[in-house]
Coordinates of C-alpha atoms and ligand atoms in Angstrom, one line a residue:
M1 CA 49.5 -0.8 -12.2
I2 CA 50.4 2.8 -11.4
I3 CA 53.9 3.7 -10.1
L4 CA 54.9 7.2 -9.0
G5 CA 58.8 7.6 -8.9
I6 CA 60.3 10.3 -6.7
N7 CA 63.7 11.9 -6.3
A8 CA 63.4 14.1 -3.2
F9 CA 65.8 16.0 -0.9
H10 CA 68.5 15.5 -3.5
A11 CA 69.8 17.6 -6.3
D12 CA 67.4 17.8 -9.4
A13 CA 64.4 16.7 -7.4
S14 CA 61.8 15.2 -9.8
A15 CA 58.9 12.9 -10.3
A16 CA 57.8 10.3 -12.9
I17 CA 54.7 8.3 -13.4
F18 CA 54.1 5.1 -15.2
V19 CA 50.6 3.6 -15.8
D20 CA 50.3 -0.1 -16.8
G21 CA 54.0 0.0 -18.0
K22 CA 53.7 3.1 -20.0
L23 CA 55.6 6.4 -19.2
I24 CA 52.9 9.2 -18.8
A25 CA 55.0 12.1 -17.3
A26 CA 58.4 12.9 -16.0
I27 CA 59.6 16.4 -14.8
E28 CA 62.1 18.2 -12.7
E29 CA 60.8 20.3 -9.9
E30 CA 63.2 23.1 -10.9
R31 CA 60.9 23.8 -13.8
F32 CA 58.2 24.9 -11.6
R33 CA 60.2 26.5 -8.7
R34 CA 62.5 28.3 -11.2
V35 CA 65.6 27.5 -9.2
K36 CA 68.3 25.4 -10.9
H37 CA 68.9 22.0 -9.5
W38 CA 66.2 22.5 -6.8
A39 CA 66.6 19.8 -4.2
G40 CA 63.6 19.7 -1.7
F41 CA 60.4 17.7 -1.9
P42 CA 59.1 17.7 -5.5
E43 CA 55.5 18.6 -4.6
L44 CA 54.7 20.4 -7.9
A45 CA 56.3 17.7 -10.0
I46 CA 54.3 15.0 -8.2
Q47 CA 51.0 17.0 -8.7
F48 CA 51.8 17.4 -12.3
C49 CA 52.3 13.7 -12.7
V50 CA 49.2 12.7 -11.0
Q51 CA 47.2 15.2 -13.1
E52 CA 48.8 14.0 -16.4
A53 CA 47.8 10.5 -15.6
G54 CA 44.2 11.6 -14.7
I55 CA 44.2 9.6 -11.5
S56 CA 43.8 10.3 -7.7
Y57 CA 46.4 9.5 -5.2
Q58 CA 44.4 6.4 -3.9
D59 CA 44.9 4.8 -7.3
I60 CA 48.7 4.8 -7.0
N61 CA 50.0 1.3 -6.3
Y62 CA 53.7 2.3 -5.5
F63 CA 55.6 5.2 -4.5
A64 CA 59.1 4.4 -5.6
I65 CA 61.6 6.6 -3.7
G66 CA 65.1 6.6 -5.4
R67 CA 67.1 6.5 -2.2
D68 CA 67.8 4.0 0.4
T69 CA 69.3 5.4 3.5
K70 CA 69.9 1.8 4.9
A71 CA 72.0 0.9 2.0
K72 CA 75.6 -0.1 2.9
F73 CA 74.8 1.1 6.5
F74 CA 77.6 -0.9 8.1
K75 CA 80.1 0.3 5.5
K76 CA 79.0 3.9 6.2
L77 CA 79.6 3.3 10.0
L78 CA 82.9 1.8 9.4
Y79 CA 84.0 4.7 7.2
V80 CA 82.9 7.2 9.8
A81 CA 84.8 5.3 12.5
K82 CA 88.0 5.2 10.4
N83 CA 87.9 8.9 9.4
P84 CA 87.9 11.0 12.5
F85 CA 87.8 14.3 10.6
G86 CA 84.4 15.8 10.2
N87 CA 82.7 13.1 12.2
L88 CA 80.2 15.2 13.9
S89 CA 79.0 17.0 10.8
A90 CA 78.9 13.7 9.0
I91 CA 76.7 12.1 11.5
K92 CA 74.5 15.2 11.6
D93 CA 74.3 15.2 7.7
R94 CA 73.3 11.5 7.7
L95 CA 70.7 12.1 10.4
V96 CA 69.2 15.0 8.7
N97 CA 69.0 13.0 5.4
H98 CA 67.5 10.0 7.1
K99 CA 64.9 12.2 8.7
K100 CA 64.2 13.9 5.4
V101 CA 63.7 10.6 3.6
A102 CA 61.4 9.4 6.5
T103 CA 59.3 12.6 6.0
I104 CA 58.6 11.8 2.4
E105 CA 55.6 9.7 3.4
K106 CA 54.4 12.5 5.6
Q107 CA 54.7 14.9 2.8
L108 CA 52.9 12.6 0.3
A109 CA 50.1 12.1 2.9
S110 CA 49.6 15.9 3.3
L111 CA 49.8 16.4 -0.5
S112 CA 47.2 13.8 -1.2
G113 CA 45.0 14.4 1.7
L114 CA 45.2 10.7 2.6
K115 CA 46.2 9.3 6.0
E116 CA 50.0 8.4 6.3
S117 CA 49.0 4.9 7.4
D118 CA 47.4 4.3 4.0
F119 CA 50.8 4.5 2.4
N120 CA 52.3 1.6 4.5
T121 CA 52.4 -1.0 2.0
K122 CA 53.1 1.2 -0.9
V123 CA 56.4 3.0 -0.3
I124 CA 59.5 1.2 -1.7
N125 CA 63.0 2.7 -1.4
V126 CA 65.2 1.9 -4.4
E127 CA 69.0 2.4 -3.8
H128 CA 70.5 5.3 -5.8
H129 CA 72.6 3.4 -8.3
R130 CA 70.0 0.6 -8.8
S131 CA 67.7 3.5 -9.7
H132 CA 70.2 4.8 -12.2
L133 CA 70.8 1.4 -13.7
A134 CA 67.0 0.7 -14.1
S135 CA 66.6 4.3 -15.7
A136 CA 69.0 3.1 -18.5
F137 CA 68.4 -0.7 -19.0
F138 CA 64.6 -0.8 -18.5
A139 CA 64.1 2.1 -20.9
S140 CA 66.5 0.8 -23.5
P141 CA 65.7 -1.3 -26.6
F142 CA 68.0 -4.2 -25.5
K143 CA 66.7 -7.5 -24.0
K144 CA 70.2 -8.2 -22.7
A145 CA 72.9 -5.5 -22.0
A146 CA 75.8 -4.7 -19.8
C147 CA 75.0 -1.7 -17.4
L148 CA 77.0 1.0 -15.8
S149 CA 75.9 3.6 -13.2
I150 CA 78.6 6.2 -12.5
D151 CA 78.5 9.5 -10.6
G152 CA 79.8 11.5 -7.6
S153 CA 78.1 9.5 -5.1
G154 CA 74.6 8.2 -4.0
D155 CA 73.7 5.8 -1.0
F156 CA 77.4 5.6 -0.4
S157 CA 78.3 4.1 -3.9
T158 CA 79.9 5.9 -6.7
T159 CA 80.0 3.2 -9.4
M160 CA 78.0 0.1 -10.0
T161 CA 78.3 -2.4 -12.8
A162 CA 75.4 -4.9 -13.7
V163 CA 74.0 -7.2 -16.3
G164 CA 70.4 -6.6 -17.5
N165 CA 68.5 -9.5 -18.8
D166 CA 64.8 -9.0 -19.7
N167 CA 63.1 -7.7 -16.5
N168 CA 66.1 -8.4 -14.2
I169 CA 69.2 -6.4 -13.3
E170 CA 71.9 -8.3 -11.6
V171 CA 74.5 -6.1 -9.9
L172 CA 78.2 -7.3 -10.5
K173 CA 80.5 -4.9 -8.7
S174 CA 80.4 -1.5 -7.1
V175 CA 82.8 1.2 -5.8
D176 CA 82.2 2.8 -2.5
F177 CA 82.6 6.5 -1.6
P178 CA 85.1 8.3 -1.4
H179 CA 86.6 6.6 -4.5
S180 CA 84.7 8.4 -7.2
L181 CA 85.2 9.4 -10.8
G182 CA 82.5 12.1 -10.4
I183 CA 84.5 13.5 -7.4
F184 CA 87.8 13.4 -9.3
Y185 CA 86.1 15.5 -12.2
T186 CA 84.5 17.8 -9.6
A187 CA 87.7 18.5 -7.7
F188 CA 89.4 19.6 -10.9
T189 CA 86.4 21.5 -12.0
Q190 CA 86.7 23.5 -8.8
L191 CA 90.5 23.9 -9.1
L192 CA 89.9 25.3 -12.6
G193 CA 87.6 28.0 -11.2
F194 CA 84.1 26.6 -11.6
P195 CA 82.7 26.0 -8.1
N196 CA 78.9 25.6 -8.7
Y197 CA 76.9 22.4 -8.8
G198 CA 76.8 21.0 -12.3
D199 CA 79.8 23.1 -13.6
E200 CA 81.6 20.1 -14.9
Y201 CA 80.3 20.5 -18.5
K202 CA 82.4 23.8 -18.6
V203 CA 85.6 21.7 -18.2
M204 CA 84.4 19.4 -21.0
G205 CA 83.8 22.3 -23.2
M206 CA 87.2 23.8 -22.6
A207 CA 89.2 20.6 -23.0
P208 CA 89.4 20.8 -26.8
Y209 CA 91.3 24.1 -26.4
G210 CA 94.2 22.3 -24.5
E211 CA 96.5 19.3 -24.8
P212 CA 96.4 16.5 -22.3
K213 CA 99.9 17.4 -21.0
Y214 CA 99.3 16.4 -17.5
L215 CA 97.8 13.0 -17.9
E216 CA 101.1 11.4 -16.5
K217 CA 100.6 13.6 -13.3
L218 CA 97.0 12.4 -13.1
N219 CA 98.1 8.8 -13.1
D220 CA 99.1 9.4 -9.5
V221 CA 95.6 10.9 -8.6
I222 CA 93.4 8.0 -10.0
H223 CA 94.5 4.4 -10.5
L224 CA 93.0 1.8 -12.7
T225 CA 92.7 -1.4 -10.8
D226 CA 93.0 -5.0 -12.1
D227 CA 89.4 -5.8 -11.3
G228 CA 88.1 -3.4 -13.8
L229 CA 87.5 -0.5 -11.5
F230 CA 89.6 2.3 -10.1
K231 CA 90.8 4.0 -6.9
L232 CA 91.5 7.5 -5.9
N233 CA 94.8 8.6 -4.2
L234 CA 93.0 10.1 -1.3
K235 CA 95.8 12.5 -0.4
Y236 CA 94.7 14.6 -3.3
F237 CA 91.1 14.9 -1.9
R238 CA 89.6 16.6 1.1
K239 CA 89.5 14.4 4.1
G240 CA 86.3 14.0 6.1
T241 CA 83.0 12.4 5.8
S242 CA 80.6 15.3 5.7
G243 CA 78.2 15.3 2.7
V244 CA 79.8 16.1 -0.6
I245 CA 76.7 18.1 -1.5
N246 CA 74.8 20.1 1.1
Y247 CA 71.4 21.7 0.7
G248 CA 70.5 24.8 2.5
E249 CA 67.0 26.1 3.3
D250 CA 66.7 27.5 -0.2
H251 CA 67.1 23.9 -1.6
I252 CA 70.1 24.9 -3.8
P253 CA 72.8 22.2 -3.8
I254 CA 76.2 23.5 -2.7
V255 CA 79.3 21.4 -3.4
A256 CA 82.0 21.3 -0.7
P257 CA 85.5 21.8 -1.9
M258 CA 86.7 18.3 -2.9
F259 CA 90.5 18.9 -3.4
S260 CA 93.0 18.8 -0.6
N261 CA 95.8 21.3 0.2
Y262 CA 98.2 18.7 -1.3
S263 CA 96.3 18.9 -4.6
A264 CA 96.6 22.7 -4.7
T265 CA 100.4 22.3 -4.1
Q266 CA 100.6 19.9 -7.0
F267 CA 98.2 21.6 -9.4
G268 CA 98.1 25.2 -8.3
N269 CA 95.6 27.1 -6.2
P270 CA 92.0 27.2 -7.4
R271 CA 91.6 29.8 -10.2
K272 CA 89.5 32.7 -8.8
K273 CA 86.4 33.7 -10.7
D274 CA 87.8 36.8 -12.5
E275 CA 91.3 35.4 -13.1
P276 CA 92.0 34.7 -16.8
L277 CA 91.8 31.2 -18.2
L278 CA 95.5 30.5 -19.2
Q279 CA 96.8 27.8 -21.5
Y280 CA 97.5 25.8 -18.3
H281 CA 93.9 25.7 -17.4
K282 CA 92.9 24.4 -20.8
D283 CA 95.6 21.7 -20.8
M284 CA 94.5 20.7 -17.3
A285 CA 90.9 20.4 -18.6
A286 CA 92.1 18.3 -21.6
S287 CA 94.1 16.1 -19.2
V288 CA 91.2 15.6 -16.8
Q289 CA 88.7 14.9 -19.7
R290 CA 91.2 12.5 -21.2
M291 CA 91.8 10.6 -17.8
T292 CA 88.0 10.4 -17.3
E293 CA 87.6 8.8 -20.7
L294 CA 90.4 6.3 -20.0
V295 CA 88.7 5.3 -16.7
I296 CA 85.4 4.8 -18.5
F297 CA 86.9 2.8 -21.2
H298 CA 88.8 0.6 -18.6
I299 CA 85.6 -0.1 -16.7
L300 CA 83.6 -0.8 -19.9
N301 CA 86.3 -3.1 -21.4
H302 CA 86.3 -5.2 -18.3
L303 CA 82.5 -5.1 -18.3
H304 CA 82.5 -6.4 -21.9
K305 CA 84.9 -9.1 -21.0
K306 CA 82.7 -10.2 -18.2
T307 CA 79.4 -10.1 -19.9
G308 CA 80.3 -10.8 -23.6
L309 CA 77.3 -8.5 -24.6
D310 CA 77.5 -6.0 -27.3
A311 CA 75.1 -3.4 -25.9
V312 CA 75.6 -1.2 -22.9
C313 CA 73.4 1.1 -20.9
I314 CA 74.8 3.8 -18.9
A315 CA 73.4 6.4 -16.4
G316 CA 74.6 8.7 -13.5
G317 CA 76.2 12.1 -13.5
V318 CA 79.4 11.0 -15.3
A319 CA 77.1 9.7 -18.0
Q320 CA 76.4 13.3 -18.9
N321 CA 79.9 13.4 -20.3
S322 CA 78.8 13.4 -23.9
V323 CA 82.4 13.6 -25.2
A324 CA 83.3 10.4 -23.4
N325 CA 80.0 8.8 -24.5
G326 CA 80.6 9.6 -28.1
K327 CA 83.9 7.6 -28.0
I328 CA 82.6 4.4 -26.5
T329 CA 81.9 2.4 -29.6
S330 CA 85.4 3.3 -31.0
N331 CA 87.3 2.6 -27.7
T332 CA 85.5 -0.5 -26.4
P333 CA 84.0 -3.6 -28.1
F334 CA 80.5 -2.3 -27.3
K335 CA 78.5 -1.7 -30.5
H336 CA 75.3 -0.2 -29.0
V337 CA 75.0 2.4 -26.2
Y338 CA 71.8 3.6 -24.6
I339 CA 71.8 6.7 -22.2
P340 CA 68.5 8.0 -21.0
S341 CA 67.4 11.6 -21.5
A342 CA 67.9 12.2 -17.7
G343 CA 71.0 10.3 -17.1
H344 CA 71.8 12.4 -14.1
D345 CA 70.0 12.5 -10.8
A346 CA 66.6 13.8 -12.1
G347 CA 66.4 10.4 -13.7
I348 CA 66.4 8.7 -10.3
S349 CA 62.6 9.2 -10.0
F350 CA 62.0 7.6 -13.4
G351 CA 64.6 4.8 -12.6
A352 CA 63.1 4.0 -9.2
A353 CA 59.7 3.6 -10.8
L354 CA 61.1 1.4 -13.6
Y355 CA 62.9 -0.8 -11.0
V356 CA 59.7 -1.4 -9.1
Q357 CA 57.8 -2.1 -12.3
H358 CA 60.2 -4.6 -13.8
Q359 CA 62.6 -5.9 -11.2
L360 CA 60.0 -6.2 -8.4
E361 CA 56.7 -6.6 -10.1
K362 CA 58.1 -8.3 -13.2
L363 CA 55.9 -6.4 -15.6
E364 CA 56.8 -7.1 -19.2
R365 CA 59.3 -4.9 -20.8
Q366 CA 57.9 -2.2 -23.0
K367 CA 59.0 -0.4 -26.1
A368 CA 62.3 1.5 -25.7
I369 CA 61.9 5.2 -24.6
Y370 CA 63.3 7.5 -27.2
T371 CA 61.3 10.6 -26.2
A372 CA 62.2 13.2 -23.6
Y373 CA 58.9 15.0 -24.1
T374 CA 57.2 14.2 -20.9
G375 CA 56.7 17.6 -19.2
S376 CA 54.4 20.7 -19.3
H377 CA 52.3 21.5 -22.4
F378 CA 50.0 24.3 -23.3
D379 CA 47.6 24.7 -26.2
N380 CA 47.1 27.7 -28.6
D381 CA 44.1 29.0 -26.7
E382 CA 46.0 29.2 -23.3
I383 CA 48.8 31.0 -25.1
I384 CA 46.5 33.5 -26.8
E385 CA 44.7 34.2 -23.6
M386 CA 48.1 34.9 -21.8
L387 CA 49.3 37.2 -24.7
T388 CA 46.0 39.1 -24.8
S389 CA 46.0 39.7 -21.1
K390 CA 49.4 41.4 -21.5
G391 CA 48.5 43.3 -24.6
I392 CA 51.2 41.6 -26.7
A393 CA 50.5 41.5 -30.5
F394 CA 50.8 38.1 -32.1
A395 CA 49.8 36.1 -35.2
R396 CA 48.4 32.6 -35.4
L397 CA 49.7 30.5 -38.4
Q398 CA 49.0 27.0 -39.7
D399 CA 51.9 24.6 -39.4
E400 CA 53.3 25.2 -43.1
A401 CA 53.1 28.9 -42.9
L402 CA 54.8 28.8 -39.5
Y403 CA 57.7 26.8 -40.8
E404 CA 58.0 29.2 -43.7
E405 CA 58.1 32.3 -41.4
V406 CA 60.5 30.8 -39.0
T407 CA 63.0 29.5 -41.5
N408 CA 63.0 32.9 -43.3
C409 CA 63.7 34.6 -40.0
L410 CA 66.7 32.2 -39.3
I411 CA 68.1 32.5 -42.7
N412 CA 68.0 36.3 -42.3
G413 CA 70.2 36.0 -39.1
G414 CA 67.3 35.8 -36.6
V415 CA 67.4 34.0 -33.3
V416 CA 64.1 32.3 -32.5
G417 CA 62.6 31.1 -29.2
W418 CA 60.8 27.8 -30.0
M419 CA 58.3 26.4 -27.5
M420 CA 56.5 23.3 -29.0
G421 CA 54.6 20.5 -27.4
K422 CA 55.7 19.0 -24.2
A423 CA 58.8 20.2 -22.3
E424 CA 61.8 17.9 -22.2
F425 CA 62.8 15.7 -19.2
G426 CA 66.6 16.0 -18.6
P427 CA 69.1 18.8 -19.0
R428 CA 69.0 19.1 -22.8
A429 CA 66.6 21.2 -24.9
L430 CA 65.5 19.0 -27.8
G431 CA 63.1 21.1 -29.8
G432 CA 60.4 21.3 -27.1
R433 CA 61.9 24.4 -25.2
S434 CA 64.8 25.5 -27.5
I435 CA 66.4 28.7 -28.9
I436 CA 67.3 28.1 -32.5
A437 CA 69.6 29.7 -35.2
D438 CA 71.2 29.2 -38.5
P439 CA 74.2 26.8 -38.1
R440 CA 75.9 28.2 -41.2
R441 CA 76.6 31.6 -39.7
T442 CA 80.3 32.1 -38.6
D443 CA 79.1 34.8 -36.1
A444 CA 76.3 32.8 -34.5
K445 CA 78.2 32.0 -31.3
E446 CA 78.9 35.8 -30.8
L447 CA 75.4 36.7 -31.9
L448 CA 73.8 34.3 -29.4
N449 CA 76.1 35.2 -26.5
A450 CA 75.5 39.0 -27.2
K451 CA 71.7 38.7 -27.6
I452 CA 70.9 36.0 -25.1
K453 CA 73.2 33.6 -23.4
R454 CA 76.2 35.7 -22.2
R455 CA 78.1 32.6 -21.4
E456 CA 81.7 31.5 -21.6
S457 CA 83.1 31.9 -25.0
F458 CA 84.7 28.4 -25.1
R459 CA 81.4 26.6 -24.8
P460 CA 80.0 25.3 -28.0
F461 CA 76.4 25.2 -29.4
A462 CA 74.9 22.1 -30.6
P463 CA 73.4 20.8 -33.8
S464 CA 69.9 19.2 -34.2
I465 CA 70.1 17.1 -37.4
L466 CA 67.6 15.1 -39.3
K467 CA 68.2 11.5 -38.4
E468 CA 68.7 10.4 -42.0
Y469 CA 71.5 12.9 -42.5
V470 CA 73.7 12.0 -39.6
K471 CA 76.0 9.7 -41.8
E472 CA 76.4 12.5 -44.3
Y473 CA 77.7 15.1 -41.7
F474 CA 79.3 13.0 -39.0
E475 CA 82.1 10.3 -38.8
I476 CA 79.9 8.0 -36.7
D477 CA 76.3 7.1 -37.5
E478 CA 74.5 6.1 -34.2
P479 CA 71.2 7.3 -32.9
V480 CA 71.6 10.2 -30.5
P481 CA 68.1 11.1 -29.5
F482 CA 69.0 13.2 -26.3
M483 CA 72.2 15.0 -27.3
E484 CA 74.1 12.5 -25.2
K485 CA 77.0 11.9 -27.6
V486 CA 79.6 14.1 -29.3
F487 CA 80.8 12.9 -32.7
P488 CA 83.5 14.2 -35.1
I489 CA 82.0 16.2 -37.9
K490 CA 83.2 15.2 -41.4
K491 CA 86.1 17.5 -42.4
E492 CA 84.4 18.7 -45.6
K493 CA 81.2 19.6 -43.7
Q494 CA 82.9 21.6 -40.8
S495 CA 83.0 24.9 -42.8
I496 CA 79.3 24.5 -43.8
I497 CA 78.1 24.5 -40.2
P498 CA 80.7 26.6 -38.3
A499 CA 78.3 27.6 -35.6
V500 CA 77.8 24.1 -34.3
T501 CA 81.4 22.8 -35.0
H502 CA 83.5 22.9 -31.8
V503 CA 87.2 24.0 -32.0
D504 CA 88.2 20.3 -32.4
G505 CA 85.9 19.6 -35.2
T506 CA 83.2 17.9 -33.2
G507 CA 79.5 18.4 -32.5
R508 CA 77.1 17.4 -29.8
L509 CA 74.3 16.3 -32.0
Q510 CA 70.6 15.5 -31.5
S511 CA 69.5 13.0 -34.2
V512 CA 65.9 14.2 -34.8
D513 CA 63.4 11.4 -35.5
K514 CA 60.1 12.3 -37.4
E515 CA 58.2 9.9 -35.2
V516 CA 59.4 11.4 -32.0
S517 CA 59.5 15.0 -32.8
P518 CA 57.3 15.6 -35.9
K519 CA 57.1 19.4 -35.8
Y520 CA 60.6 20.0 -35.1
Y521 CA 61.5 17.6 -37.8
N522 CA 59.3 19.4 -40.2
L523 CA 60.8 22.8 -39.3
I524 CA 64.4 21.5 -39.9
D525 CA 63.3 19.9 -43.1
A526 CA 61.8 23.2 -44.2
F527 CA 65.1 24.8 -43.5
R528 CA 66.9 22.0 -45.4
K529 CA 64.7 22.6 -48.5
K530 CA 65.7 26.3 -48.5
T531 CA 69.4 26.0 -47.7
G532 CA 70.5 22.3 -48.5
V533 CA 71.5 22.0 -44.8
P534 CA 69.4 19.5 -42.6
I535 CA 70.6 21.1 -39.4
L536 CA 69.6 23.8 -36.9
L537 CA 71.6 25.2 -34.1
N538 CA 69.7 24.3 -30.9
T539 CA 70.5 25.7 -27.4
S540 CA 68.2 25.6 -24.3
F541 CA 65.5 28.1 -24.0
N542 CA 66.6 30.0 -20.9
E543 CA 68.8 32.8 -19.7
N544 CA 70.8 31.7 -16.6
E545 CA 67.7 30.0 -15.1
P546 CA 66.0 26.6 -15.5
I547 CA 64.7 26.0 -19.0
V548 CA 61.4 27.8 -19.6
N549 CA 58.4 25.8 -18.8
R550 CA 55.3 27.9 -19.1
P551 CA 54.4 30.4 -22.0
E552 CA 54.7 33.4 -19.4
E553 CA 58.4 32.3 -18.9
A554 CA 59.1 32.0 -22.6
L555 CA 57.5 35.5 -23.2
N556 CA 59.7 37.0 -20.3
C557 CA 62.9 35.5 -21.7
F558 CA 62.0 36.9 -25.1
L559 CA 61.3 40.3 -23.7
R560 CA 64.4 40.2 -21.5
T561 CA 66.8 39.4 -24.3
Q562 CA 67.2 40.4 -27.8
M563 CA 65.5 37.3 -29.4
D564 CA 64.0 38.2 -32.8
M565 CA 61.0 35.9 -32.8
L566 CA 59.1 33.8 -30.3
V567 CA 57.1 30.8 -31.3
M568 CA 54.7 29.0 -29.0
E569 CA 52.7 26.3 -30.7
N570 CA 51.2 28.0 -33.7
I571 CA 51.5 31.6 -32.2
I572 CA 54.3 33.9 -33.4
V573 CA 55.4 37.0 -31.6
K574 CA 57.9 39.2 -33.4
R575 CA 60.1 42.0 -32.0
N576 CA 59.0 45.4 -33.2
Ligands
LIG601 FE1 73.6 9.8 -9.1

């Protein structure tokens, strides 16, 4: 059975393909288009998936589209009727969206060269949050688990709880738009001066520089309810029903301001781009982060009570909050947490396909998915051809010589672009498309920001650590394959790895498994043998663009910045 999952006309458009239960490929369209969060029809991602599976379009049994415009249709109508502001634009938005989803079949037909009528029995629409839930539970190692999907909004819901049992997910409760933890976080992200789609992680990075002094005030903005969910106090939020996120002709998602004038009178006008970050902003960030954690723990505590299970699977935009994720086992009775590599909306394609595979087709559950390496890949010959055509000098080394050369460069203060094997699915670089540095350097953050990243000074860099050493360096020992959790670093270790220790003594780790990432593992192990430290600083291989995908993009990034060395498979390019 072949299932192609699609996230189309939505932020982080993507495609994923499963053949006889096995994940073959999954990739975001932005990697090909070179536009962050690209939100149109993921034609190139679909072509890539079909090619990787070595099949033709006729072989595909299901197109699983992670959106159902008919979901909660009457609730949507009722909401529009009750909220007169923005009615016209709301209706227009929904019509446009409905039309776009309807054209997915047309687009697939033209892409494949098949007649549209041939798709009639093959297209399944899977509601947004069910896609998120499936992306977590069906990829997890658990036979039974509590499940939570939580984001800004999708198909008119913002939160959904469920219980997963073998190849079935039973939905328990949901929260409807506009009551949304994602919208709460986004509104304050905007007030703090970060207006772009996906900027929420900046508030999370800034929070440890402040104190949660305004938690009391936020109690009036979001209320925990007795049913284990929450409600927003809507006077703090923009009224109206038009789309929270709009997409222009360029397919870049634009977030509408989510806060109300009342909110600005209570919390101050939005900080302008060039205005300084004051202690007030940092304290607000800390308060918003803390409140978000409290809401998540409240939902999970209730979910635990209801299900009595000790494992939980989480997805949705809010599941990208790695700081909250890292605190779940110490603040709720849950003992095991699984979050997929693409917990955000790119994972909708992957989840919709899994939903069809298990929930509808009742295929047997497969091994848990601990790899994010499902994207583009290039061999040594292709890389050599590209470099030769551009007249770039290079060396080709065997694996052991390569690790030797790279670790020497790192120890001598070098910053290395590392492109190895398949690209990662999801927002994190995990040793497939990473920039790496020595975590022991006190000046690494400044060095990286000066040489390559030019990003806000409050944002931390992350550690990739050999799995076996997590308990030696961190207070919590859980698998973190996708950098989806932040843990406290042991006090005595913090000064050993200052470059990856955040101001509050935490680190957003990736626990590197030899089975999953053999070459990245061996590189870190080579570094360990020389330095005694089983850790590398790992940041995504890009410079204000989507993570590099092709060797040409890696080379361009290397040439544009002041990286010291570029590694692509067994090929090394050094700066002269
Ligand atoms: Fe979502």
